[in-house]
Short mmCIF file of C-alpha atoms in Angstrom, two decimals:
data_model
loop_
_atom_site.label_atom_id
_atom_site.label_comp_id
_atom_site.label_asym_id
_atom_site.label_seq_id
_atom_site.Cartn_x
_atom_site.Cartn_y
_atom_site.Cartn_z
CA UNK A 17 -24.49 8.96 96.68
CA UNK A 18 -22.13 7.76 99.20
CA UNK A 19 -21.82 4.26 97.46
CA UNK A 20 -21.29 6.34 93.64
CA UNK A 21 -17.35 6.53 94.42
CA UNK A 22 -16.59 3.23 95.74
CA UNK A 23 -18.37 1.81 93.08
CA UNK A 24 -16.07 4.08 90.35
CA UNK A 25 -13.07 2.94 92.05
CA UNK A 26 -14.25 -0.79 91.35
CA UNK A 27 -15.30 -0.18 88.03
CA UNK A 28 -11.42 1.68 87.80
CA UNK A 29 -9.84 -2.00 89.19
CA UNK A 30 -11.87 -4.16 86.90
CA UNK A 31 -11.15 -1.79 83.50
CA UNK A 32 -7.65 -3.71 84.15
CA UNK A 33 -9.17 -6.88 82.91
CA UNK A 34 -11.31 -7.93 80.49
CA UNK A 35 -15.08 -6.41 81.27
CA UNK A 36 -17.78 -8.86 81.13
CA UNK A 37 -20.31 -8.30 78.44
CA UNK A 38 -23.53 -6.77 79.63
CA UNK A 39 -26.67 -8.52 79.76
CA UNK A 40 -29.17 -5.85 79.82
CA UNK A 41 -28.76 -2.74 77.74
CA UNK A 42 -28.72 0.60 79.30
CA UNK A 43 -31.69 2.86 79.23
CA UNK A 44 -33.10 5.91 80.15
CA UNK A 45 -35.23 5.82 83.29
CA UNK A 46 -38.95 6.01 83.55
CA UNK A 47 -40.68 9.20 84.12
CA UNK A 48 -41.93 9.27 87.60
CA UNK A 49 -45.03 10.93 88.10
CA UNK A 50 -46.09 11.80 91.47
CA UNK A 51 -49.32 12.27 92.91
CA UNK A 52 -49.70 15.32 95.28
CA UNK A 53 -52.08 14.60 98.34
CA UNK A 54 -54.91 16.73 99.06
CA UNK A 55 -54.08 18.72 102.36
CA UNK A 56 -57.40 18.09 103.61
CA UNK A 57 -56.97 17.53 107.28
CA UNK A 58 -58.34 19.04 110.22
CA UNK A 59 -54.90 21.46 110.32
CA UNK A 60 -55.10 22.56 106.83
CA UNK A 61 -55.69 25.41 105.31
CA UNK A 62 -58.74 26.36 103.43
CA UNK A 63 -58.05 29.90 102.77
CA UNK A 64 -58.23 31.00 98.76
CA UNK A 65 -54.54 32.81 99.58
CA UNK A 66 -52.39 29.56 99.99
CA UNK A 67 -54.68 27.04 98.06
CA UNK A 68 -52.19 28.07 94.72
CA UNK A 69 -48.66 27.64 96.43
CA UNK A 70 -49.64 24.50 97.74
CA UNK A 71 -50.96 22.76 94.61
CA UNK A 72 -48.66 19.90 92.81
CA UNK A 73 -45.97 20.22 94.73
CA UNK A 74 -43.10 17.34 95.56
CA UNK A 75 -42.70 16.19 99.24
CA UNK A 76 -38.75 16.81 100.39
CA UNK A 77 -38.22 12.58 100.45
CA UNK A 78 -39.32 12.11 97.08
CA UNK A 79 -36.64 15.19 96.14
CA UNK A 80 -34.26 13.52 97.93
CA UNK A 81 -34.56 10.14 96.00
CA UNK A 82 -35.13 11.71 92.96
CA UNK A 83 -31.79 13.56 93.46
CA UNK A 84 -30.41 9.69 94.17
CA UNK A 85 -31.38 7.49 91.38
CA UNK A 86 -29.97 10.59 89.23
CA UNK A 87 -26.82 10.12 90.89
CA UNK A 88 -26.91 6.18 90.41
CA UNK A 89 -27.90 6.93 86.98
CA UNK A 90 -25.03 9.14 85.93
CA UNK A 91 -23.08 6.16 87.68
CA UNK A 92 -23.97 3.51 86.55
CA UNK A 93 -23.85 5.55 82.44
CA UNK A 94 -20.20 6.45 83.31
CA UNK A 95 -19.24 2.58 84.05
CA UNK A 96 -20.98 1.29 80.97
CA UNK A 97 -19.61 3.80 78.89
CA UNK A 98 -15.95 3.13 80.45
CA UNK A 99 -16.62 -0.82 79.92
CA UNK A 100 -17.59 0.04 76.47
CA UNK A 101 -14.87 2.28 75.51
CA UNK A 102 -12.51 -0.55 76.79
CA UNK A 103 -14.26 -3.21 74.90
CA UNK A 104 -13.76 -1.07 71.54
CA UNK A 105 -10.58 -0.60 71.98
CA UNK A 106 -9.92 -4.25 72.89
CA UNK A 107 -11.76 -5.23 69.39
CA UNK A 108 -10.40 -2.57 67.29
CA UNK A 109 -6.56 -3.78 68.78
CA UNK A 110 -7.72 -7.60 68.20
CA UNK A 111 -9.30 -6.24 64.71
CA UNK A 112 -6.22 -5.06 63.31
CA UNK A 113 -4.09 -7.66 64.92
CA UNK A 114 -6.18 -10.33 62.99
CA UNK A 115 -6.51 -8.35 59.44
CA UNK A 116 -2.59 -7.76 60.13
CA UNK A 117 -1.70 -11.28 60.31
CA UNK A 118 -4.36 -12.52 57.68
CA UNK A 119 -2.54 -9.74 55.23
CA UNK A 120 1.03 -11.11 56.50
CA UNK A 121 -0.54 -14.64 55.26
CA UNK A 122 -2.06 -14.18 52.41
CA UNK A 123 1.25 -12.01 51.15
CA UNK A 124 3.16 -15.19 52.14
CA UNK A 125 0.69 -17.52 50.72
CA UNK A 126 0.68 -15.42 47.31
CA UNK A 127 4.43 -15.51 47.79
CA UNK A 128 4.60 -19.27 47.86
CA UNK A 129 2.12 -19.18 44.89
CA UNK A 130 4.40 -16.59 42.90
CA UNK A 131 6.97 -19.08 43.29
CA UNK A 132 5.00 -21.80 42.22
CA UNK A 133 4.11 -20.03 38.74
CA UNK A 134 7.80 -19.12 38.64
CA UNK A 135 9.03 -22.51 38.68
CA UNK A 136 6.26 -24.09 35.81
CA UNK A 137 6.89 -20.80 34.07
CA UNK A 138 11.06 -21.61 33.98
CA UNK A 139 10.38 -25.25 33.00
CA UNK A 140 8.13 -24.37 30.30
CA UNK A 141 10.37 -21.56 28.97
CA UNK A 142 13.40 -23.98 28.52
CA UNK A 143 11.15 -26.72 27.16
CA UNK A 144 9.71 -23.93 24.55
CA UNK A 145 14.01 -23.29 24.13
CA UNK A 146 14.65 -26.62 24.10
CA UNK A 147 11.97 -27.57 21.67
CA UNK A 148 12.79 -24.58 19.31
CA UNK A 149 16.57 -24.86 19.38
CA UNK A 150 15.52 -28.73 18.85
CA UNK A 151 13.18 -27.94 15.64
CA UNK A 152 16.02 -25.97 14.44
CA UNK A 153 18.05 -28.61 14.22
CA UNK A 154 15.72 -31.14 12.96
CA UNK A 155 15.32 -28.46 10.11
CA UNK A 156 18.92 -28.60 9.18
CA UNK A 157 18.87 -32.59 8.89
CA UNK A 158 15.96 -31.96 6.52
CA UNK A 159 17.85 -29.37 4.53
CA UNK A 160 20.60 -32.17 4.62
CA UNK A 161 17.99 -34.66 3.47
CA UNK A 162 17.09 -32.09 0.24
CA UNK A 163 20.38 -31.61 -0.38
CA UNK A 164 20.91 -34.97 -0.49
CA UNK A 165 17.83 -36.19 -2.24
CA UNK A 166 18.80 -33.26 -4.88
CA UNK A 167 22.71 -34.54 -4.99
CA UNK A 168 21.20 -38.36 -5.88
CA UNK A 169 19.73 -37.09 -9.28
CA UNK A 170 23.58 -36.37 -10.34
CA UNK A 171 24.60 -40.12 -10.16
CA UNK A 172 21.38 -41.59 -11.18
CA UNK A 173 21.43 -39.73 -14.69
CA UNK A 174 25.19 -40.99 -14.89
CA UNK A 175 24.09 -44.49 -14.68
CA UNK A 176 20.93 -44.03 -16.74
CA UNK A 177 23.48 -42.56 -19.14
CA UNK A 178 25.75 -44.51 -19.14
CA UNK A 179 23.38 -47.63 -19.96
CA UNK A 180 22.27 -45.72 -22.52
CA UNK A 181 25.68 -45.01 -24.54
CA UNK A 182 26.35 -48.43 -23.89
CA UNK A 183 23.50 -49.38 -25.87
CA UNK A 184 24.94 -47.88 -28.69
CA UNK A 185 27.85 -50.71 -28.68
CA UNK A 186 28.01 -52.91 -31.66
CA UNK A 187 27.79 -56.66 -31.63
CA UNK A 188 29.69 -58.59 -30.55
CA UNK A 189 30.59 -56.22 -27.89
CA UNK A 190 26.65 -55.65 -27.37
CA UNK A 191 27.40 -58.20 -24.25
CA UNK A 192 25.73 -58.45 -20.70
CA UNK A 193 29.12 -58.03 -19.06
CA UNK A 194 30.17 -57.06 -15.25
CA UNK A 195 29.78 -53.29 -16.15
CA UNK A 196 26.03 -53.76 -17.16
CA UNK A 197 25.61 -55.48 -14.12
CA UNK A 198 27.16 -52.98 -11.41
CA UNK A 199 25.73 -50.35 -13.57
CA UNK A 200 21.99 -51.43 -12.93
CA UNK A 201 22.88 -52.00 -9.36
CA UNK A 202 23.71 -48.88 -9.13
CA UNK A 203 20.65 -47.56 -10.63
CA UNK A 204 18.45 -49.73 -8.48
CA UNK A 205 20.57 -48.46 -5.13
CA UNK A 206 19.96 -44.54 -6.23
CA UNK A 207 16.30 -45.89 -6.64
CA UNK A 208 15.66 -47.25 -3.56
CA UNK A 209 18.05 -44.34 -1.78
CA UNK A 210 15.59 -41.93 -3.15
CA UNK A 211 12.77 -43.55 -1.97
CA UNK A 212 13.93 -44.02 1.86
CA UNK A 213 15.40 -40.16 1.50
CA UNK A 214 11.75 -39.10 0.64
CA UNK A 215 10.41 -41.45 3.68
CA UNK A 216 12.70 -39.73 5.75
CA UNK A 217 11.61 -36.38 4.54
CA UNK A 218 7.99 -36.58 5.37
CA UNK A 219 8.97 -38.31 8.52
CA UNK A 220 10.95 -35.23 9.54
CA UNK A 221 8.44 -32.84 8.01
CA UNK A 222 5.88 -34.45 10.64
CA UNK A 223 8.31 -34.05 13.37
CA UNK A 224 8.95 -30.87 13.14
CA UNK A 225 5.24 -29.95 12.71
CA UNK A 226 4.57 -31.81 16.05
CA UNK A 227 7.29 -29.98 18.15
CA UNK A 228 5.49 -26.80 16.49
CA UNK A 229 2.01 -28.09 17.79
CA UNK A 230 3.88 -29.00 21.15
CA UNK A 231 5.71 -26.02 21.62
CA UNK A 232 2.73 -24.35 20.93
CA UNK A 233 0.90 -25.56 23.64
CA UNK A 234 3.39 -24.77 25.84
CA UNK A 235 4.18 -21.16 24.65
CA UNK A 236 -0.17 -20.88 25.40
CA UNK A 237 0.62 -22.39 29.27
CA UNK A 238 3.76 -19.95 29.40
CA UNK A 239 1.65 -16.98 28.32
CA UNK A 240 -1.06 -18.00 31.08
CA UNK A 241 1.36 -18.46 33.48
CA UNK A 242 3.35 -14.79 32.68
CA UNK A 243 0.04 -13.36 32.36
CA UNK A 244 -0.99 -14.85 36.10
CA UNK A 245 2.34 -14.35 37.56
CA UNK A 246 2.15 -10.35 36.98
CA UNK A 247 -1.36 -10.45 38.34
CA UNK A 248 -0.22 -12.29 41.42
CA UNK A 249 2.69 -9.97 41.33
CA UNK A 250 0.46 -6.95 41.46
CA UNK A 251 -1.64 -8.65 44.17
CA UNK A 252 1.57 -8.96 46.20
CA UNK A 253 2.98 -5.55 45.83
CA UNK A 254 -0.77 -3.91 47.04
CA UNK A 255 -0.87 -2.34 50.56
CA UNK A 256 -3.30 -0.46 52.88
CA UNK A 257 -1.62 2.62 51.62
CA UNK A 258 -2.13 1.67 47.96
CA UNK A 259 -4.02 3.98 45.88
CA UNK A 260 -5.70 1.83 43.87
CA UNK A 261 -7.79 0.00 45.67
CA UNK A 262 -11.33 -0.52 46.10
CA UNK A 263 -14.29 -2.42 47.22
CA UNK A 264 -15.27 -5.63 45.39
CA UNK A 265 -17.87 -7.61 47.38
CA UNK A 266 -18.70 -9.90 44.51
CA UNK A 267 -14.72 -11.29 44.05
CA UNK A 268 -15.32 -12.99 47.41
CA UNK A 269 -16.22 -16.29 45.58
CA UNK A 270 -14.93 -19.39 43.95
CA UNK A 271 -15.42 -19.69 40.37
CA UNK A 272 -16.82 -22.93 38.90
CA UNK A 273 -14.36 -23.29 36.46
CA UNK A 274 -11.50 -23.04 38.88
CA UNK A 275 -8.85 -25.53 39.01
CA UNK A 276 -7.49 -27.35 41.46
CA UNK A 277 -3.30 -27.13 42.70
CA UNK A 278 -2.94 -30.56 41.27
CA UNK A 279 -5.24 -30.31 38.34
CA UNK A 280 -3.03 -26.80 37.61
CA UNK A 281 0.39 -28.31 38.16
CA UNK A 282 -0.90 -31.87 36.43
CA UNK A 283 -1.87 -29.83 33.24
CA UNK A 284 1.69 -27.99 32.53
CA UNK A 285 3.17 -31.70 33.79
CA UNK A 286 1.53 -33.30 31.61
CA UNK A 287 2.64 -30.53 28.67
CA UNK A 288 6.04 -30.92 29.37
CA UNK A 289 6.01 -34.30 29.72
CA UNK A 290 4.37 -34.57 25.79
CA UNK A 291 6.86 -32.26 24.85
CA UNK A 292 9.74 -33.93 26.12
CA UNK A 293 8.65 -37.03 24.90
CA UNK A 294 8.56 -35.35 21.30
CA UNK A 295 11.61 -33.78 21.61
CA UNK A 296 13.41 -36.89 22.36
CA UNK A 297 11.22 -38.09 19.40
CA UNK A 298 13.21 -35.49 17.23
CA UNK A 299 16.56 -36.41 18.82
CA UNK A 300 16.35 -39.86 17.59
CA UNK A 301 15.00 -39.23 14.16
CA UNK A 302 17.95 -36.77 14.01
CA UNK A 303 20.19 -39.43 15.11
CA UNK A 304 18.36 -41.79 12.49
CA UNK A 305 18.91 -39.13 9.79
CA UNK A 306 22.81 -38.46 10.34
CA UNK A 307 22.76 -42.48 10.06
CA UNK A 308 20.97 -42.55 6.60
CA UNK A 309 22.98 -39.82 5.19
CA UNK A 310 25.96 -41.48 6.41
CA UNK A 311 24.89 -45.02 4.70
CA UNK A 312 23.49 -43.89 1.59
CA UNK A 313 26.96 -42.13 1.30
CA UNK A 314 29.01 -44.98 1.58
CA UNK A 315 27.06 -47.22 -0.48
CA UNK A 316 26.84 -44.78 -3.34
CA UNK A 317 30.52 -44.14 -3.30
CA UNK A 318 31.29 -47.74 -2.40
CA UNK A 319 29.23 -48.55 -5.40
CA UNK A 320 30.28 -46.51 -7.83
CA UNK A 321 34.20 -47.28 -7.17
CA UNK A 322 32.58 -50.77 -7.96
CA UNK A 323 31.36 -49.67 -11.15
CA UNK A 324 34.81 -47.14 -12.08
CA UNK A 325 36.71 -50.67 -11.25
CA UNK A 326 34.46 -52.97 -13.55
CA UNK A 327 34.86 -49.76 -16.14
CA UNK A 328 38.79 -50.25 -15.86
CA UNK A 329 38.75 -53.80 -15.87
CA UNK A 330 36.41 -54.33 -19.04
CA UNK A 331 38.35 -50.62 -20.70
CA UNK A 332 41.08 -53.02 -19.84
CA UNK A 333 40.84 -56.24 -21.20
CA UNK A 334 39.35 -54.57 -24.88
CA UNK A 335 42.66 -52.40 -24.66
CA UNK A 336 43.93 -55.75 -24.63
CA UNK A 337 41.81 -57.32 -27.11
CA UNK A 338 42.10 -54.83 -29.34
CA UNK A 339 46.14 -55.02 -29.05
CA UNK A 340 45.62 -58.85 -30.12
CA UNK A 341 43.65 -57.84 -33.09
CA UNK A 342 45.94 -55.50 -34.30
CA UNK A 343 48.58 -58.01 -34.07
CA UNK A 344 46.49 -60.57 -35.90
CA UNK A 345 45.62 -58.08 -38.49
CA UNK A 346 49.54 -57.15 -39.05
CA UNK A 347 50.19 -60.66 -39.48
CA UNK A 348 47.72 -61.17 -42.16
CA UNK A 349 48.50 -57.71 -43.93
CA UNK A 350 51.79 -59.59 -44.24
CA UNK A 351 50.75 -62.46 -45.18
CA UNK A 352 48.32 -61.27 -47.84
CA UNK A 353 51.72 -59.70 -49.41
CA UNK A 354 53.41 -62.93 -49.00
CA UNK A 355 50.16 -64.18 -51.08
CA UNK A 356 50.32 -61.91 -53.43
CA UNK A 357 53.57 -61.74 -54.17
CA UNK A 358 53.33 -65.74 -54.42
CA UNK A 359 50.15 -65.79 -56.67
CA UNK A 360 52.27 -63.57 -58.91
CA UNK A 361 55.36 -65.94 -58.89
CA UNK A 362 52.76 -68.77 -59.78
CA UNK A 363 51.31 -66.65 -62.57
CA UNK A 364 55.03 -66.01 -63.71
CA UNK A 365 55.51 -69.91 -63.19
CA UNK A 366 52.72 -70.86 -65.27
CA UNK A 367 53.99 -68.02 -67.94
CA UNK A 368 56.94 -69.28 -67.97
CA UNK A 369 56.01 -73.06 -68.83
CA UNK A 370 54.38 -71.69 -72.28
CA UNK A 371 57.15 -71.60 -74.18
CA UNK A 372 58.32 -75.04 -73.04
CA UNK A 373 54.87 -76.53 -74.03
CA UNK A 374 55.15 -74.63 -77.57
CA UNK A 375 58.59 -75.85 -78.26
CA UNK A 376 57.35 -79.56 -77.45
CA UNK A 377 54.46 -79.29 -78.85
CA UNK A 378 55.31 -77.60 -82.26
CA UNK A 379 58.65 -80.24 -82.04
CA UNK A 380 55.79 -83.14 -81.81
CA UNK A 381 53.42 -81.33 -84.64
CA UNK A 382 56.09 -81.02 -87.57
CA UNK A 383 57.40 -84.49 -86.42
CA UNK A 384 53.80 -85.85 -87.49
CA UNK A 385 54.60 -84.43 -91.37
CA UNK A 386 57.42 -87.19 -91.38
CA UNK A 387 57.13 -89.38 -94.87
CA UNK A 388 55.88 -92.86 -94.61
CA UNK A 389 57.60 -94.99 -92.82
CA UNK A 390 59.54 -92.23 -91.05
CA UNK A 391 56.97 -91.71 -89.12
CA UNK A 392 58.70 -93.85 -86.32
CA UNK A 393 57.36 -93.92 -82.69
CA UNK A 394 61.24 -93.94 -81.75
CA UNK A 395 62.65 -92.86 -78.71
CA UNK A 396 62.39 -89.06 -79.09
CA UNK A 397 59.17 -89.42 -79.76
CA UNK A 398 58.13 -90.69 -76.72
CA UNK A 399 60.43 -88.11 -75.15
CA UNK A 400 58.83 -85.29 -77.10
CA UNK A 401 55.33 -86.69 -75.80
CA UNK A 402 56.74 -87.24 -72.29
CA UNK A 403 57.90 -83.69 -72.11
CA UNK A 404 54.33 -82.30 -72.86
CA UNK A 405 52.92 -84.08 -70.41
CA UNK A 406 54.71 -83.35 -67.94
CA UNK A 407 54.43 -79.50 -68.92
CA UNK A 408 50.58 -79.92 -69.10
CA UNK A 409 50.92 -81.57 -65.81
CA UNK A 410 52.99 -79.57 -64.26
CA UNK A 411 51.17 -76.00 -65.88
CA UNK A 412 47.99 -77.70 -64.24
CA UNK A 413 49.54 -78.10 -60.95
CA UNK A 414 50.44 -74.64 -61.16
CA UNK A 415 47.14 -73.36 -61.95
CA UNK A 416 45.65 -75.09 -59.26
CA UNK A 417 47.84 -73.95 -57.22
CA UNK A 418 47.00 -70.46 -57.79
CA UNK A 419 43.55 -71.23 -57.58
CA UNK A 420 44.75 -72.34 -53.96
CA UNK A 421 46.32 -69.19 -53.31
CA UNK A 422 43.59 -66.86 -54.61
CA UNK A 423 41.60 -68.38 -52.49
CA UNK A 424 44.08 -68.19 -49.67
CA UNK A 425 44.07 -64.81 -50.68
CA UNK A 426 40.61 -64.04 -50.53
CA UNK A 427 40.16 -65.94 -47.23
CA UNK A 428 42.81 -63.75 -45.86
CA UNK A 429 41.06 -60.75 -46.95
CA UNK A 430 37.99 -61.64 -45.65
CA UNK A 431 39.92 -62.18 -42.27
CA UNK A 432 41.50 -58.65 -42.56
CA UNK A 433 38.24 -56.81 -42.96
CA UNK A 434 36.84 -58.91 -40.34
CA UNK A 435 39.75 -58.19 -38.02
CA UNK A 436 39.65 -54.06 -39.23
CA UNK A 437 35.80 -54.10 -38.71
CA UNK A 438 36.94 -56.22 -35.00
CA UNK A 439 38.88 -53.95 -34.26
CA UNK A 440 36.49 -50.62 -35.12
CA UNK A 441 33.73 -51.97 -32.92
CA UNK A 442 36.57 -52.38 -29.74
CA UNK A 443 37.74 -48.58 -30.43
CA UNK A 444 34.14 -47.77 -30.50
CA UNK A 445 33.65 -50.01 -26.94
CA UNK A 446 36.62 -48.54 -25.94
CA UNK A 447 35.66 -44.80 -26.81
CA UNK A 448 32.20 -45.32 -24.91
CA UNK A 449 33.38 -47.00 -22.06
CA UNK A 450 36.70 -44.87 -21.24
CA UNK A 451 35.56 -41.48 -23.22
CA UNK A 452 31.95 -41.17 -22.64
CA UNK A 453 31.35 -43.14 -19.76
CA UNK A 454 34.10 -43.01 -17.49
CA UNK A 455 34.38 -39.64 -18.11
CA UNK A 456 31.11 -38.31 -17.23
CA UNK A 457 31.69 -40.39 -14.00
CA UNK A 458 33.88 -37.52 -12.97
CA UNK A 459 31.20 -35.83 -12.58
CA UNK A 460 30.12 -37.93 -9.59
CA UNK A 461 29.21 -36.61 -6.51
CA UNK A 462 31.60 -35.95 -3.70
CA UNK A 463 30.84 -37.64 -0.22
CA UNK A 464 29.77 -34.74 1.48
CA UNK A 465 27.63 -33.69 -1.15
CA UNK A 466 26.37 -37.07 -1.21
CA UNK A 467 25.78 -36.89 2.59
CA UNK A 468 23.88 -33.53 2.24
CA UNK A 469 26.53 -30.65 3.33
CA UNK A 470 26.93 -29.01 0.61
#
């Protein structure tokens, strides 16, 4: 008993520090039993009145000790329990300190991750903007395209036409001239313009069906990544006060489909990456397509101001043609009056040289009634015959003459209805190529319409 305080006062000093862990646990003590000796000596007392009170009974040392280890037991109890208490406290402090600063690092680490998502999620929403605002304006060069493609039909059934009412041209003016020529080019340039205008088409109809696919793919990683961000978000914004928590002892796992940081920030890389690559795809073909539209516009209008100028040059040179003709054909109306008139002045002529002839020759038939020997070839007989002759010779110059000159006549007349029939097929070249043709050629396409922008 006298050692019981000295050793609380230790136990008080060492509760300061750390307690050593103890090696034995505490338990009760044992049960003492104690075996009474017989009084059986010579001093003792026999007697039936004390035998009962003396029967089982414990010797004053043995109370004495028992009384002791008590004490040391209640001690030694109080110490251990002290230690104890100390040690709990220690681990409960050390407890919390530790699921304190674990919290404090997993809210940091989850912070660190929420900015992580935050970042893929921003890059993939502006590629998904980019790519959309991108389509969008790949769809407008394809509406340019149809517009386009749509405006070509104008200037291709002008051509088509026009080759057509030139057709109906009579010869000689049925010719393969300049016009022909620059008019089939034409037709072959609308050809082949439609043909690289329906290339481009399904070219940008694939395009914009692969930014689709690709922005796609990246709306799907956004949507993960929104969906995982509010989770995470959640995560972050739980506390030991939160109310709706609870136990979960089979989360504590990984799962075997989990992916890695770098497989996870590979796999939206590697989507942006495809989509940036297509949109740059679509950039170029846009760039490709303002191009086209910009050549086939110029070559269509460069071509048809080809054609309008071979229209005015060939409208041109049969206004001028035509002007020769009529010339020609004014000349030989006047001439075939000259004819006439002179065919009528032979036929007068030849009139005229009757009566001479009948004079001389009824002069020369009573003559021959002369008697006998008057019958004289004298000299106004000769005369008389000389005279006929030269009539008959002179009526017979006449008349061929006038055979000339009919003919004349006639061969101007056939040139007159050849010149008037000349002239009729250059008004009719004339009326197809300036009234027909050139004037459906009004009708031609504008540049911008031609360029798809209207």
């Amino acid at each position: 008993p006298a050692g019981g305080p000295s050793a609380m006062a230790q136990a008080g000093v060492l509760l300061t520090e750390e307690p050593a862990p103890q090696a034995v646990p505490a338990s009760d003590l044992p049960v003492k039993v104690c075996e009474v000796a017989l009084n059986t000596g010579p001093d003792s007392s026999s007697g039936l009145a004390t035998a009962g009170f003396r029967t089982a009974k414990y010797l004053l040392p043995e109370w004495r000790r028992s009384n002791s280890d008590l004490y040391h037991k209640a001690s030694t109890g109080c110490e251990q329990a002290e230690r104890g208490r100390a040690e709990a406290k220690e681990l409960a402090e050390h407890a919390a300190a530790t699921a304190q600063r674990a919290q404090q690092d997993s809210m940091a680490t989850l912070g660190q991750r929420l900015q992580d998502i935050y970042f893929w999620k921003a890059e993939l929403q502006k590629e998904i903007e980019d790519l959309d605002a991108e389509t969008g304006l790949l769809a407008a060069q394809k509406l340019r395209l149809e517009k386009a493609l749509d405006a070509t039909k104008v200037p291709y059934a002008i051509a088509t036409d026009n080759l057509q009412c030139r057709e109906r041209r009579q010869p000689p003016d049925l010719v393969s001239d300049e016009v022909e020529r620059e008019l089939l080019k034409e037709a072959e340039l609308i050809r082949n313009i439609q043909e690289l205008l329906k290339r481009t088409l399904t070219q940008a109809g694939n395009q914009m069906r692969l930014n689709r696919d690709h922005k796609e793919v990246c709306e799907m990683d956004w949507s993960d990544k929104v969906e995982t961000y509010n989770i995470d978000d959640k995560c972050g914004r739980y506390s030991n006060q939160s109310t709706n928590i609870q136990f979960h002892p089979g989360s504590v796992k990984f799962e075997e489909s989990a992916s890695t940081p770098e497989t996870w920030a590979k796999f939206s890389h590697d989507n942006i990456y495809r989509a940036e690559r297509e949109k740059l795809a679509s950039i170029n073909l846009r760039a490709l397509i303002d191009n086209i539209l910009h050549d086939v516009s110029e070559d269509l209008r460069m071509q048809c101001a080809a054609v309008n100028e071979a229209f005015a040059k060939r409208c041109e040179e049969l206004d001028d043609t035509k002007h020769k003709l009529e010339h020609h054909l004014k000349k030989i109306l006047k001439e075939i009056g000259d004819q006439e008139a002179n065919i009528d002045a032979l036929k007068e002529a030849i009139r005229d040289k009757e009566a001479p002839v009948k004079v001389a020759q009824t002069r020369l038939y009573d003559r021959s009634f002369r008697p006998n020997i008057e019958l004289c070839r004298d000299e106004a007989q000769f005369r008389l015959i000389s005279e006929a002759e030269e009539l008959t010779e002179s009526i017979e110059s006449l008349k061929k003459k006038l055979l000339e000159s009919e003919q004349s006549l006639r061969n101007l007349e056939d040139t007159r209805m050849n010149l008037e029939k000349e002239i009729a097929v250059k008004m009719n070249s004339i009326f197809i190529d300036r009234q027909k043709c050139m004037a459906h050629r009004t009708r031609y396409p504008v540049v911008l319409k031609l360029a798809g922008y209207q």
